Amino acid sequence: MHTTDEEKALRDDEWSPLPLVSAQSEAARYPTAALGPLATVTKELASGLQIPIEQVAQTVLAVTSLAIQGRIDVKTPIGLIYPLSLYMITVVGPGSRSNLLDKIVFSSVRKVEAKRKNKLTEYYSIQNSDDNELNCRDKERKELGCYSITSDFLPEELFRNFEYLPKSLIYTSNNAGQLFGSVSGKSKQAPKFSAYLEKLWDGENVFLTHGTTAQVVQGKRLTIAAVVDEKFAPDVLNVERSTAPNLLARSLVAWPESLVGKRVIGDFDPAAVDSLREFNERISNLLSEDTHRSSLEDSISPRDLLVYSPNAAKKLREFTQNVEKHLNSDSYFGSIAAFASNAGEHISKIAGLLSIYEDPATFEISENNLNNALLLFRYYSTELRRMQEKIKIDEEISNASLLLSWLKEQSIKRFNKGEPEFIPYRFILQYAHPKLRLKSRLDNALGILEDHRWIDWKNRRAFADGNYIILRERQD
C-alpha cells in the first residue's frame, strides 16, 4: 500500500527517538535598578563591553564590598553583627571577557595599591639598608601588601601571610574549585580554608597555627570574587554534593547567559564613561578613608555599626520569617535551605553596602535600600534554585545517555550471538556502568529513555522474569 509523505511524517514523528538534551531553563532577569547608586555604572559597562549585566554586577558589587567592608559592620534586627563582606561566584564560558572587566572595574583599587606598594618598598629598603637585597620573606611581605590577592597565592598561603596584609582584602580566583576543594581544583587545605572563611564571614578572630607557633588574626575583612568555568559548575555548585556546603550557602552565585556570538562590536572608551569615573573616585576615597575599628572590641562605639531604621527592621523581620516557613525539603527553598536560612545576613550585607556607597557618613539602613536588597536576594535565591534543578536534570540526562550507549553495545553483542533482542532488567542492574547499578538511578535513566522513545520497558516489576528492555527500532 502506498504511504503518503504526510502519513510517513506522522509515523516518523511517532516512532523517532527524541534527542537526549536538557531543557534550557530561563535565567531570572537581573534587577539592575535594585543596585541603586551602582545601577548606572553597571548598565553602561555591560552595554559598552558587551558583557552580561549579571557578570558586571558581580564584579561591581565585589569591588564595592572591598572598599566598604573595612569601615563598618552591620547589625541585624535580631542583634547579630556581620562584616559587609560578600562572597561572589560567577559562572562563565569561553570568551567571557572577565579579565577585561576586572581590569576596568579594579582600576581604582590598583592605583591605591600602587601607593601602598611604594610605601612598603621604601619601608623595607630602610629596614634592609645593610643588605644588598631584600630577603625572601621581606619580598613576600612587600608583594602581599595589597588589597587584591589573586589565586596565584593558594588559600593556605593567603592565611599563612595574613598578618602582613591590610585589614580589608579581596581574594580573586579564576578557579572557584580552589576554594571548594572540588574535582576541578583540588586543594588539600580547602576544608581548613573554608573554616577560616566562615569565621571571617561572622567577623570573628582567626586562629592560625604554623608548626609549633600560633597566631591570632583580628579585625580582618575578606571579600571573594571567584569565577568558575561552566564545565565545572555542576561539580562546584551542587548543593547536595558540595565539599564546602557552608561556604556555598554564604555565596551569591550568578550564571548568566553567554553573549558570545551575539555581541555587536563598537567603539567604547571606559575613560569617557562618567559613571565609571565617579565609581572609581568613590572607591578610591572609601579605601583611603578606611577607619574601621573591629566590632569585637569592648570599647566599640554604637557609631561603628550600621543599623536598620524602625520600618526597615520590621520589614526585614517579616520577610525572613516568611522565608523560614518555606525551608522544608518540599517547600520553595527546600533545595537551597542552607542559603535561604542566611537570608537575613545576605540582605543585611547588600543593604549595608548600598547604604554606605550612597552616603559614607550614614549609620542607618533605609527602607528603600532594604527594598533593593530584598529584590537582589530574590534574584540570587531564584538563580541558585534554578542551578540546582539544571544540575540535577543534566546529570539525569547524562546517566540516560550513558545507559543508552551501553544498551546499544549489548544489543549488537546479543544480535551477533543470535540471542533474543530483549535485555533483562536484572542483567542491566548487575552489569551496566557502576554509577547506574543503583536501582533508583537506573529506573530514572530507563524512564527517561522510554519517555524519549529509545526503548520499550516491559513489565516493570523489579526482578520479575518478564521485566526486560527492548531497544526501539525505527520502522519505515
GROMACS .gro file of C-alpha atoms in nm:
model
  476
    1MET     CA    1   0.000   0.000   0.000
    2HIS     CA    2   0.128   0.344  -0.092
    3THR     CA    3   0.215   0.570   0.205
    4THR     CA    4   0.182   0.944   0.158
    5ASP     CA    5   0.459   1.178   0.268
    6GLU     CA    6   0.226   1.325   0.532
    7GLU     CA    7   0.140   0.982   0.674
    8LYS     CA    8   0.507   0.886   0.676
    9ALA     CA    9   0.597   1.208   0.859
   10LEU     CA   10   0.334   1.139   1.123
   11ARG     CA   11   0.461   0.784   1.162
   12ASP     CA   12   0.821   0.904   1.182
   13ASP     CA   13   0.723   1.153   1.450
   14GLU     CA   14   0.551   0.881   1.648
   15TRP     CA   15   0.844   0.641   1.638
   16SER     CA   16   1.152   0.860   1.605
   17PRO     CA   17   1.351   0.890   1.929
   18LEU     CA   18   1.377   1.234   2.083
   19PRO     CA   19   1.722   1.389   2.141
   20LEU     CA   20   1.861   1.343   2.491
   21VAL     CA   21   1.921   1.707   2.571
   22SER     CA   22   1.849   1.908   2.882
   23ALA     CA   23   1.565   2.154   2.873
   24GLN     CA   24   1.715   2.502   2.897
   25SER     CA   25   1.560   2.679   3.193
   26GLU     CA   26   1.541   3.052   3.150
   27ALA     CA   27   1.753   3.255   3.389
   28ALA     CA   28   1.587   3.513   3.609
   29ARG     CA   29   1.613   3.872   3.493
   30TYR     CA   30   1.872   4.064   3.693
   31PRO     CA   31   1.708   4.350   3.889
   32THR     CA   32   1.961   4.612   3.779
   33ALA     CA   33   1.761   4.903   3.921
   34ALA     CA   34   1.791   4.740   4.266
   35LEU     CA   35   2.164   4.822   4.260
   36GLY     CA   36   2.061   5.178   4.341
   37PRO     CA   37   2.367   5.405   4.316
   38LEU     CA   38   2.560   5.125   4.139
   39ALA     CA   39   2.297   5.070   3.869
   40THR     CA   40   2.417   5.326   3.614
   41VAL     CA   41   2.782   5.221   3.605
   42THR     CA   42   2.676   4.856   3.585
   43LYS     CA   43   2.442   4.915   3.291
   44GLU     CA   44   2.687   5.132   3.100
   45LEU     CA   45   2.975   4.887   3.142
   46ALA     CA   46   2.757   4.593   3.040
   47SER     CA   47   2.640   4.776   2.731
   48GLY     CA   48   2.979   4.914   2.632
   49LEU     CA   49   3.179   4.597   2.693
   50GLN     CA   50   2.906   4.366   2.563
   51ILE     CA   51   2.919   4.158   2.881
   52PRO     CA   52   2.613   4.011   3.060
   53ILE     CA   53   2.471   4.254   3.315
   54GLU     CA   54   2.489   3.983   3.585
   55GLN     CA   55   2.862   3.937   3.533
   56VAL     CA   56   2.928   4.310   3.556
   57ALA     CA   57   2.709   4.344   3.866
   58GLN     CA   58   2.903   4.064   4.040
   59THR     CA   59   3.233   4.244   3.986
   60VAL     CA   60   3.099   4.589   4.076
   61LEU     CA   61   2.948   4.455   4.400
   62ALA     CA   62   3.271   4.273   4.486
   63VAL     CA   63   3.484   4.587   4.449
   64THR     CA   64   3.228   4.787   4.647
   65SER     CA   65   3.244   4.525   4.921
   66LEU     CA   66   3.624   4.552   4.931
   67ALA     CA   67   3.609   4.930   4.964
   68ILE     CA   68   3.344   4.936   5.239
   69GLN     CA   69   3.394   4.621   5.449
   70GLY     CA   70   3.681   4.775   5.647
   71ARG     CA   71   3.482   5.080   5.753
   72ILE     CA   72   3.177   4.948   5.936
   73ASP     CA   73   2.977   4.635   6.027
   74VAL     CA   74   2.604   4.581   6.007
   75LYS     CA   75   2.371   4.489   6.293
   76THR     CA   76   2.062   4.288   6.208
   77PRO     CA   77   1.725   4.347   6.378
   78ILE     CA   78   1.784   4.041   6.597
   79GLY     CA   79   2.116   4.175   6.721
   80LEU     CA   80   2.364   3.976   6.511
   81ILE     CA   81   2.666   4.166   6.380
   82TYR     CA   82   2.829   4.090   6.045
   83PRO     CA   83   3.104   4.246   5.833
   84LEU     CA   84   2.994   4.391   5.499
   85SER     CA   85   3.189   4.126   5.306
   86LEU     CA   86   3.040   3.949   5.005
   87TYR     CA   87   3.138   3.612   4.858
   88MET     CA   88   3.066   3.632   4.483
   89ILE     CA   89   3.080   3.335   4.244
   90THR     CA   90   3.021   3.382   3.872
   91VAL     CA   91   2.989   3.105   3.613
   92VAL     CA   92   3.143   3.194   3.277
   93GLY     CA   93   3.223   3.025   2.949
   94PRO     CA   94   3.487   3.086   2.679
   95GLY     CA   95   3.513   3.445   2.560
   96SER     CA   96   3.355   3.589   2.875
   97ARG     CA   97   3.587   3.893   2.881
   98SER     CA   98   3.622   3.855   3.257
   99ASN     CA   99   3.986   3.968   3.254
  100LEU     CA  100   3.894   4.285   3.065
  101LEU     CA  101   3.610   4.354   3.306
  102ASP     CA  102   3.835   4.308   3.609
  103LYS     CA  103   4.099   4.536   3.461
  104ILE     CA  104   3.845   4.818   3.424
  105VAL     CA  105   3.644   4.778   3.745
  106PHE     CA  106   3.952   4.720   3.962
  107SER     CA  107   4.143   5.017   3.816
  108SER     CA  108   4.088   5.239   4.119
  109VAL     CA  109   4.195   4.957   4.353
  110ARG     CA  110   4.519   4.911   4.157
  111LYS     CA  111   4.602   5.281   4.193
  112VAL     CA  112   4.555   5.274   4.569
  113GLU     CA  113   4.760   4.953   4.583
  114ALA     CA  114   5.041   5.118   4.388
  115LYS     CA  115   5.068   5.385   4.657
  116ARG     CA  116   5.077   5.118   4.927
  117LYS     CA  117   5.348   4.926   4.742
  118ASN     CA  118   5.562   5.237   4.712
  119LYS     CA  119   5.538   5.296   5.085
  120LEU     CA  120   5.622   4.933   5.159
  121THR     CA  121   5.914   4.937   4.920
  122GLU     CA  122   6.052   5.244   5.093
  123TYR     CA  123   5.995   5.089   5.436
  124TYR     CA  124   6.171   4.762   5.353
  125SER     CA  125   6.456   4.945   5.184
  126ILE     CA  126   6.518   5.129   5.510
  127GLN     CA  127   6.478   4.813   5.718
  128ASN     CA  128   6.729   4.629   5.498
  129SER     CA  129   6.969   4.912   5.424
  130ASP     CA  130   7.264   4.697   5.534
  131ASP     CA  131   7.170   4.417   5.294
  132ASN     CA  132   7.237   4.407   4.922
  133GLU     CA  133   6.882   4.292   4.858
  134LEU     CA  134   6.566   4.211   5.048
  135ASN     CA  135   6.548   3.863   5.185
  136CYS     CA  136   6.281   3.625   5.057
  137ARG     CA  137   6.048   3.685   5.347
  138ASP     CA  138   6.056   4.063   5.300
  139LYS     CA  139   5.992   4.027   4.930
  140GLU     CA  140   5.689   3.819   5.017
  141ARG     CA  141   5.566   4.083   5.260
  142LYS     CA  142   5.607   4.359   5.006
  143GLU     CA  143   5.418   4.168   4.740
  144LEU     CA  144   5.139   4.078   4.980
  145GLY     CA  145   5.084   4.435   5.094
  146CYS     CA  146   4.788   4.467   4.859
  147TYR     CA  147   4.412   4.484   4.884
  148SER     CA  148   4.362   4.240   4.598
  149ILE     CA  149   4.511   3.893   4.633
  150THR     CA  150   4.493   3.668   4.329
  151SER     CA  151   4.473   3.291   4.312
  152ASP     CA  152   4.847   3.288   4.239
  153PHE     CA  153   4.859   3.257   4.616
  154LEU     CA  154   4.693   2.936   4.724
  155PRO     CA  155   4.433   2.967   5.002
  156GLU     CA  156   4.675   2.826   5.259
  157GLU     CA  157   4.943   3.078   5.155
  158LEU     CA  158   4.695   3.361   5.194
  159PHE     CA  159   4.627   3.280   5.557
  160ARG     CA  160   4.988   3.199   5.633
  161ASN     CA  161   5.075   3.560   5.546
  162PHE     CA  162   4.761   3.718   5.685
  163GLU     CA  163   4.942   3.930   5.942
  164TYR     CA  164   5.123   4.125   5.666
  165LEU     CA  165   4.808   4.209   5.470
  166PRO     CA  166   4.577   4.510   5.501
  167LYS     CA  167   4.268   4.451   5.711
  168SER     CA  168   4.043   4.492   5.408
  169LEU     CA  169   4.110   4.235   5.134
  170ILE     CA  170   3.961   4.078   4.826
  171TYR     CA  171   4.057   3.731   4.707
  172THR     CA  172   4.009   3.686   4.332
  173SER     CA  173   4.023   3.347   4.167
  174ASN     CA  174   3.958   3.212   3.819
  175ASN     CA  175   3.904   2.870   3.968
  176ALA     CA  176   3.632   2.859   4.232
  177GLY     CA  177   3.707   2.489   4.273
  178GLN     CA  178   4.022   2.601   4.451
  179LEU     CA  179   3.801   2.735   4.729
  180PHE     CA  180   3.563   2.442   4.740
  181GLY     CA  181   3.815   2.159   4.702
  182SER     CA  182   3.622   2.028   4.402
  183VAL     CA  183   3.746   1.791   4.136
  184SER     CA  184   3.818   2.088   3.909
  185GLY     CA  185   4.058   2.243   4.154
  186LYS     CA  186   4.151   2.023   4.446
  187SER     CA  187   4.336   2.172   4.738
  188LYS     CA  188   4.426   1.966   5.041
  189GLN     CA  189   4.378   2.277   5.251
  190ALA     CA  190   4.030   2.359   5.112
  191PRO     CA  191   3.836   2.238   5.421
  192LYS     CA  192   4.060   2.442   5.653
  193PHE     CA  193   4.033   2.741   5.422
  194SER     CA  194   3.653   2.714   5.424
  195ALA     CA  195   3.657   2.709   5.803
  196TYR     CA  196   3.867   3.027   5.806
  197LEU     CA  197   3.627   3.192   5.563
  198GLU     CA  198   3.331   3.110   5.784
  199LYS     CA  199   3.499   3.285   6.075
  200LEU     CA  200   3.568   3.588   5.859
  201TRP     CA  201   3.207   3.582   5.742
  202ASP     CA  202   3.097   3.615   6.104
  203GLY     CA  203   3.360   3.879   6.181
  204GLU     CA  204   3.541   3.650   6.425
  205ASN     CA  205   3.911   3.620   6.501
  206VAL     CA  206   4.106   3.361   6.303
  207PHE     CA  207   4.345   3.134   6.494
  208LEU     CA  208   4.633   3.020   6.274
  209THR     CA  209   4.895   2.758   6.356
  210HIS     CA  210   5.232   2.715   6.190
  211GLY     CA  211   5.411   2.414   6.329
  212THR     CA  212   5.452   2.482   6.700
  213THR     CA  213   5.358   2.851   6.679
  214ALA     CA  214   5.009   3.002   6.694
  215GLN     CA  215   4.878   3.334   6.579
  216VAL     CA  216   4.552   3.525   6.629
  217VAL     CA  217   4.443   3.744   6.339
  218GLN     CA  218   4.198   4.015   6.440
  219GLY     CA  219   3.977   4.256   6.252
  220LYS     CA  220   4.037   4.118   5.902
  221ARG     CA  221   3.771   4.158   5.636
  222LEU     CA  222   3.773   3.948   5.320
  223THR     CA  223   3.563   3.970   5.004
  224ILE     CA  224   3.574   3.688   4.749
  225ALA     CA  225   3.529   3.728   4.374
  226ALA     CA  226   3.562   3.384   4.218
  227VAL     CA  227   3.494   3.265   3.866
  228VAL     CA  228   3.407   2.907   3.777
  229ASP     CA  229   3.424   2.761   3.427
  230GLU     CA  230   3.080   2.646   3.314
  231LYS     CA  231   3.224   2.298   3.250
  232PHE     CA  232   3.292   2.260   3.621
  233ALA     CA  233   2.989   2.446   3.754
  234PRO     CA  234   2.784   2.128   3.821
  235ASP     CA  235   3.071   1.998   4.034
  236VAL     CA  236   3.130   2.321   4.226
  237LEU     CA  237   2.771   2.441   4.270
  238ASN     CA  238   2.591   2.116   4.350
  239VAL     CA  239   2.443   2.186   4.694
  240GLU     CA  240   2.386   1.818   4.773
  241ARG     CA  241   2.744   1.712   4.697
  242SER     CA  242   2.940   2.027   4.778
  243THR     CA  243   3.262   1.974   4.973
  244ALA     CA  244   3.211   2.318   5.130
  245PRO     CA  245   2.833   2.350   5.176
  246ASN     CA  246   2.857   2.629   5.431
  247LEU     CA  247   3.072   2.838   5.200
  248LEU     CA  248   2.830   2.784   4.912
  249ALA     CA  249   2.540   2.882   5.139
  250ARG     CA  250   2.715   3.212   5.205
  251SER     CA  251   2.792   3.296   4.842
  252LEU     CA  252   2.597   3.497   4.586
  253VAL     CA  253   2.607   3.298   4.263
  254ALA     CA  254   2.524   3.411   3.910
  255TRP     CA  255   2.523   3.201   3.592
  256PRO     CA  256   2.449   3.450   3.312
  257GLU     CA  257   2.365   3.353   2.957
  258SER     CA  258   2.668   3.396   2.733
  259LEU     CA  259   2.664   3.677   2.477
  260VAL     CA  260   2.936   3.516   2.263
  261GLY     CA  261   2.818   3.521   1.903
  262LYS     CA  262   2.558   3.788   1.978
  263ARG     CA  263   2.784   4.082   2.054
  264VAL     CA  264   2.789   4.394   1.841
  265ILE     CA  265   3.140   4.528   1.810
  266GLY     CA  266   3.156   4.905   1.854
  267ASP     CA  267   3.364   5.186   1.996
  268PHE     CA  268   3.382   5.204   2.374
  269ASP     CA  269   3.620   5.417   2.577
  270PRO     CA  270   3.593   5.348   2.954
  271ALA     CA  271   3.770   5.677   3.026
  272ALA     CA  272   3.477   5.862   2.869
  273VAL     CA  273   3.215   5.699   3.094
  274ASP     CA  274   3.115   5.947   3.363
  275SER     CA  275   2.955   5.684   3.586
  276LEU     CA  276   3.277   5.478   3.583
  277ARG     CA  277   3.484   5.784   3.668
  278GLU     CA  278   3.252   5.859   3.962
  279PHE     CA  279   3.266   5.495   4.072
  280ASN     CA  280   3.646   5.490   4.066
  281GLU     CA  281   3.663   5.814   4.263
  282ARG     CA  282   3.421   5.684   4.526
  283ILE     CA  283   3.606   5.351   4.562
  284SER     CA  284   3.942   5.531   4.597
  285ASN     CA  285   3.803   5.759   4.865
  286LEU     CA  286   3.643   5.474   5.056
  287LEU     CA  287   3.967   5.275   5.057
  288SER     CA  288   4.176   5.577   5.155
  289GLU     CA  289   3.940   5.669   5.438
  290ASP     CA  290   3.928   5.321   5.588
  291THR     CA  291   3.880   5.400   5.959
  292HIS     CA  292   3.706   5.086   6.083
  293ARG     CA  293   3.759   4.962   6.437
  294SER     CA  294   3.689   4.594   6.498
  295SER     CA  295   3.336   4.531   6.622
  296LEU     CA  296   3.482   4.275   6.860
  297GLU     CA  297   3.648   4.539   7.076
  298ASP     CA  298   3.496   4.601   7.418
  299SER     CA  299   3.518   4.976   7.372
  300ILE     CA  300   3.322   4.981   7.049
  301SER     CA  301   3.100   5.284   6.990
  302PRO     CA  302   2.746   5.236   6.852
  303ARG     CA  303   2.854   5.454   6.558
  304ASP     CA  304   3.077   5.170   6.437
  305LEU     CA  305   2.763   4.977   6.346
  306LEU     CA  306   2.515   5.023   6.066
  307VAL     CA  307   2.162   4.964   6.196
  308TYR     CA  308   1.815   4.949   6.043
  309SER     CA  309   1.556   5.221   6.058
  310PRO     CA  310   1.248   5.105   6.258
  311ASN     CA  311   1.035   5.049   5.947
  312ALA     CA  312   1.314   4.868   5.765
  313ALA     CA  313   1.383   4.646   6.067
  314LYS     CA  314   1.017   4.545   6.087
  315LYS     CA  315   1.004   4.467   5.716
  316LEU     CA  316   1.319   4.251   5.730
  317ARG     CA  317   1.185   4.053   6.027
  318GLU     CA  318   0.861   3.983   5.839
  319PHE     CA  319   1.048   3.880   5.524
  320THR     CA  320   1.289   3.642   5.699
  321GLN     CA  321   1.001   3.492   5.897
  322ASN     CA  322   0.825   3.418   5.569
  323VAL     CA  323   1.143   3.257   5.431
  324GLU     CA  324   1.165   3.041   5.744
  325LYS     CA  325   0.820   2.898   5.670
  326HIS     CA  326   0.941   2.768   5.333
  327LEU     CA  327   1.267   2.595   5.429
  328ASN     CA  328   1.127   2.240   5.448
  329SER     CA  329   1.255   1.994   5.189
  330ASP     CA  330   0.926   2.001   4.998
  331SER     CA  331   0.888   2.381   5.014
  332TYR     CA  332   1.010   2.658   4.784
  333PHE     CA  333   1.354   2.693   4.943
  334GLY     CA  334   1.394   2.322   5.013
  335SER     CA  335   1.673   2.264   4.762
  336ILE     CA  336   1.871   2.566   4.889
  337ALA     CA  337   1.768   2.565   5.255
  338ALA     CA  338   2.117   2.647   5.386
  339PHE     CA  339   2.144   2.953   5.161
  340ALA     CA  340   1.791   3.072   5.236
  341SER     CA  341   1.840   3.030   5.611
  342ASN     CA  342   2.109   3.301   5.581
  343ALA     CA  343   1.858   3.542   5.423
  344GLY     CA  344   1.891   3.800   5.699
  345GLU     CA  345   2.269   3.812   5.665
  346HIS     CA  346   2.268   3.822   5.283
  347ILE     CA  347   2.012   4.100   5.276
  348SER     CA  348   2.182   4.299   5.551
  349LYS     CA  349   2.519   4.288   5.377
  350ILE     CA  350   2.376   4.403   5.043
  351ALA     CA  351   2.160   4.673   5.202
  352GLY     CA  352   2.456   4.790   5.410
  353LEU     CA  353   2.686   4.821   5.109
  354LEU     CA  354   2.428   5.017   4.910
  355SER     CA  355   2.370   5.248   5.207
  356ILE     CA  356   2.737   5.328   5.270
  357TYR     CA  357   2.818   5.369   4.900
  358GLU     CA  358   2.528   5.610   4.869
  359ASP     CA  359   2.624   5.804   5.184
  360PRO     CA  360   2.956   5.711   5.353
  361ALA     CA  361   2.854   5.908   5.662
  362THR     CA  362   2.530   5.723   5.729
  363PHE     CA  363   2.474   5.479   6.014
  364GLU     CA  364   2.125   5.368   5.916
  365ILE     CA  365   1.979   5.137   5.651
  366SER     CA  366   1.674   5.298   5.496
  367GLU     CA  367   1.362   5.114   5.384
  368ASN     CA  368   1.449   5.198   5.022
  369ASN     CA  369   1.790   5.030   5.040
  370LEU     CA  370   1.633   4.734   5.217
  371ASN     CA  371   1.377   4.701   4.935
  372ASN     CA  372   1.662   4.692   4.682
  373ALA     CA  373   1.844   4.427   4.886
  374LEU     CA  374   1.526   4.217   4.903
  375LEU     CA  375   1.497   4.226   4.523
  376LEU     CA  376   1.860   4.119   4.485
  377PHE     CA  377   1.818   3.838   4.738
  378ARG     CA  378   1.514   3.713   4.546
  379TYR     CA  379   1.723   3.706   4.230
  380TYR     CA  380   2.014   3.516   4.386
  381SER     CA  381   1.788   3.265   4.561
  382THR     CA  382   1.585   3.206   4.243
  383GLU     CA  383   1.903   3.155   4.042
  384LEU     CA  384   2.054   2.912   4.292
  385ARG     CA  385   1.730   2.710   4.283
  386ARG     CA  386   1.740   2.710   3.904
  387MET     CA  387   2.101   2.593   3.907
  388GLN     CA  388   2.019   2.300   4.135
  389GLU     CA  389   1.738   2.196   3.902
  390LYS     CA  390   1.960   2.234   3.597
  391ILE     CA  391   2.242   2.036   3.757
  392LYS     CA  392   2.002   1.757   3.853
  393ILE     CA  393   1.844   1.738   3.507
  394ASP     CA  394   2.181   1.750   3.332
  395GLU     CA  395   2.305   1.465   3.549
  396GLU     CA  396   1.993   1.258   3.479
  397ILE     CA  397   2.025   1.314   3.104
  398SER     CA  398   2.393   1.223   3.125
  399ASN     CA  399   2.306   0.898   3.303
  400ALA     CA  400   2.042   0.818   3.041
  401SER     CA  401   2.292   0.880   2.758
  402LEU     CA  402   2.548   0.658   2.930
  403LEU     CA  403   2.291   0.381   2.968
  404LEU     CA  404   2.176   0.416   2.608
  405SER     CA  405   2.533   0.368   2.479
  406TRP     CA  406   2.570   0.056   2.694
  407LEU     CA  407   2.233  -0.082   2.579
  408LYS     CA  408   2.331  -0.034   2.215
  409GLU     CA  409   2.656  -0.223   2.269
  410GLN     CA  410   2.470  -0.506   2.441
  411SER     CA  411   2.209  -0.518   2.165
  412ILE     CA  412   2.479  -0.562   1.900
  413LYS     CA  413   2.651  -0.835   2.104
  414ARG     CA  414   2.324  -1.022   2.152
  415PHE     CA  415   2.239  -0.994   1.784
  416ASN     CA  416   2.581  -1.129   1.680
  417LYS     CA  417   2.538  -1.421   1.918
  418GLY     CA  418   2.188  -1.494   1.794
  419GLU     CA  419   2.042  -1.423   2.139
  420PRO     CA  420   1.697  -1.266   2.199
  421GLU     CA  421   1.681  -0.893   2.141
  422PHE     CA  422   1.544  -0.810   2.485
  423ILE     CA  423   1.779  -0.733   2.772
  424PRO     CA  424   1.665  -0.844   3.118
  425TYR     CA  425   1.635  -0.572   3.380
  426ARG     CA  426   1.827  -0.783   3.629
  427PHE     CA  427   2.116  -0.814   3.383
  428ILE     CA  428   2.126  -0.436   3.334
  429LEU     CA  429   2.127  -0.369   3.707
  430GLN     CA  430   2.414  -0.613   3.754
  431TYR     CA  431   2.639  -0.527   3.457
  432ALA     CA  432   2.569  -0.171   3.347
  433HIS     CA  433   2.808   0.112   3.428
  434PRO     CA  434   2.884   0.114   3.804
  435LYS     CA  435   2.714   0.450   3.858
  436LEU     CA  436   2.391   0.300   3.719
  437ARG     CA  437   2.383  -0.004   3.946
  438LEU     CA  438   2.170   0.179   4.200
  439LYS     CA  439   1.808   0.079   4.139
  440SER     CA  440   1.657   0.426   4.178
  441ARG     CA  441   1.916   0.577   3.944
  442LEU     CA  442   1.876   0.301   3.688
  443ASP     CA  443   1.495   0.327   3.697
  444ASN     CA  444   1.519   0.702   3.642
  445ALA     CA  445   1.751   0.657   3.342
  446LEU     CA  446   1.529   0.389   3.191
  447GLY     CA  447   1.224   0.609   3.242
  448ILE     CA  448   1.394   0.895   3.054
  449LEU     CA  449   1.489   0.665   2.767
  450GLU     CA  450   1.134   0.537   2.744
  451ASP     CA  451   0.989   0.888   2.754
  452HIS     CA  452   1.227   0.983   2.473
  453ARG     CA  453   1.121   0.676   2.267
  454TRP     CA  454   1.456   0.498   2.273
  455ILE     CA  455   1.333   0.185   2.449
  456ASP     CA  456   1.027  -0.017   2.541
  457TRP     CA  457   1.024  -0.120   2.905
  458LYS     CA  458   0.811  -0.428   2.952
  459ASN     CA  459   0.666  -0.542   3.285
  460ARG     CA  460   0.832  -0.308   3.533
  461ARG     CA  461   0.801  -0.547   3.824
  462ALA     CA  462   1.152  -0.538   3.968
  463PHE     CA  463   1.347  -0.865   3.925
  464ALA     CA  464   1.048  -1.039   3.768
  465ASP     CA  465   1.135  -1.272   3.482
  466GLY     CA  466   0.921  -1.068   3.244
  467ASN     CA  467   1.092  -0.737   3.331
  468TYR     CA  468   1.308  -0.651   3.029
  469ILE     CA  469   1.418  -0.377   2.793
  470ILE     CA  470   1.390  -0.368   2.414
  471LEU     CA  471   1.570  -0.106   2.212
  472ARG     CA  472   1.319   0.053   1.981
  473GLU     CA  473   1.398   0.030   1.614
  474ARG     CA  474   1.279   0.292   1.368
  475GLN     CA  475   1.014   0.139   1.144
  476ASP     CA  476   0.978   0.274   0.790
   0.00000   0.00000   0.00000
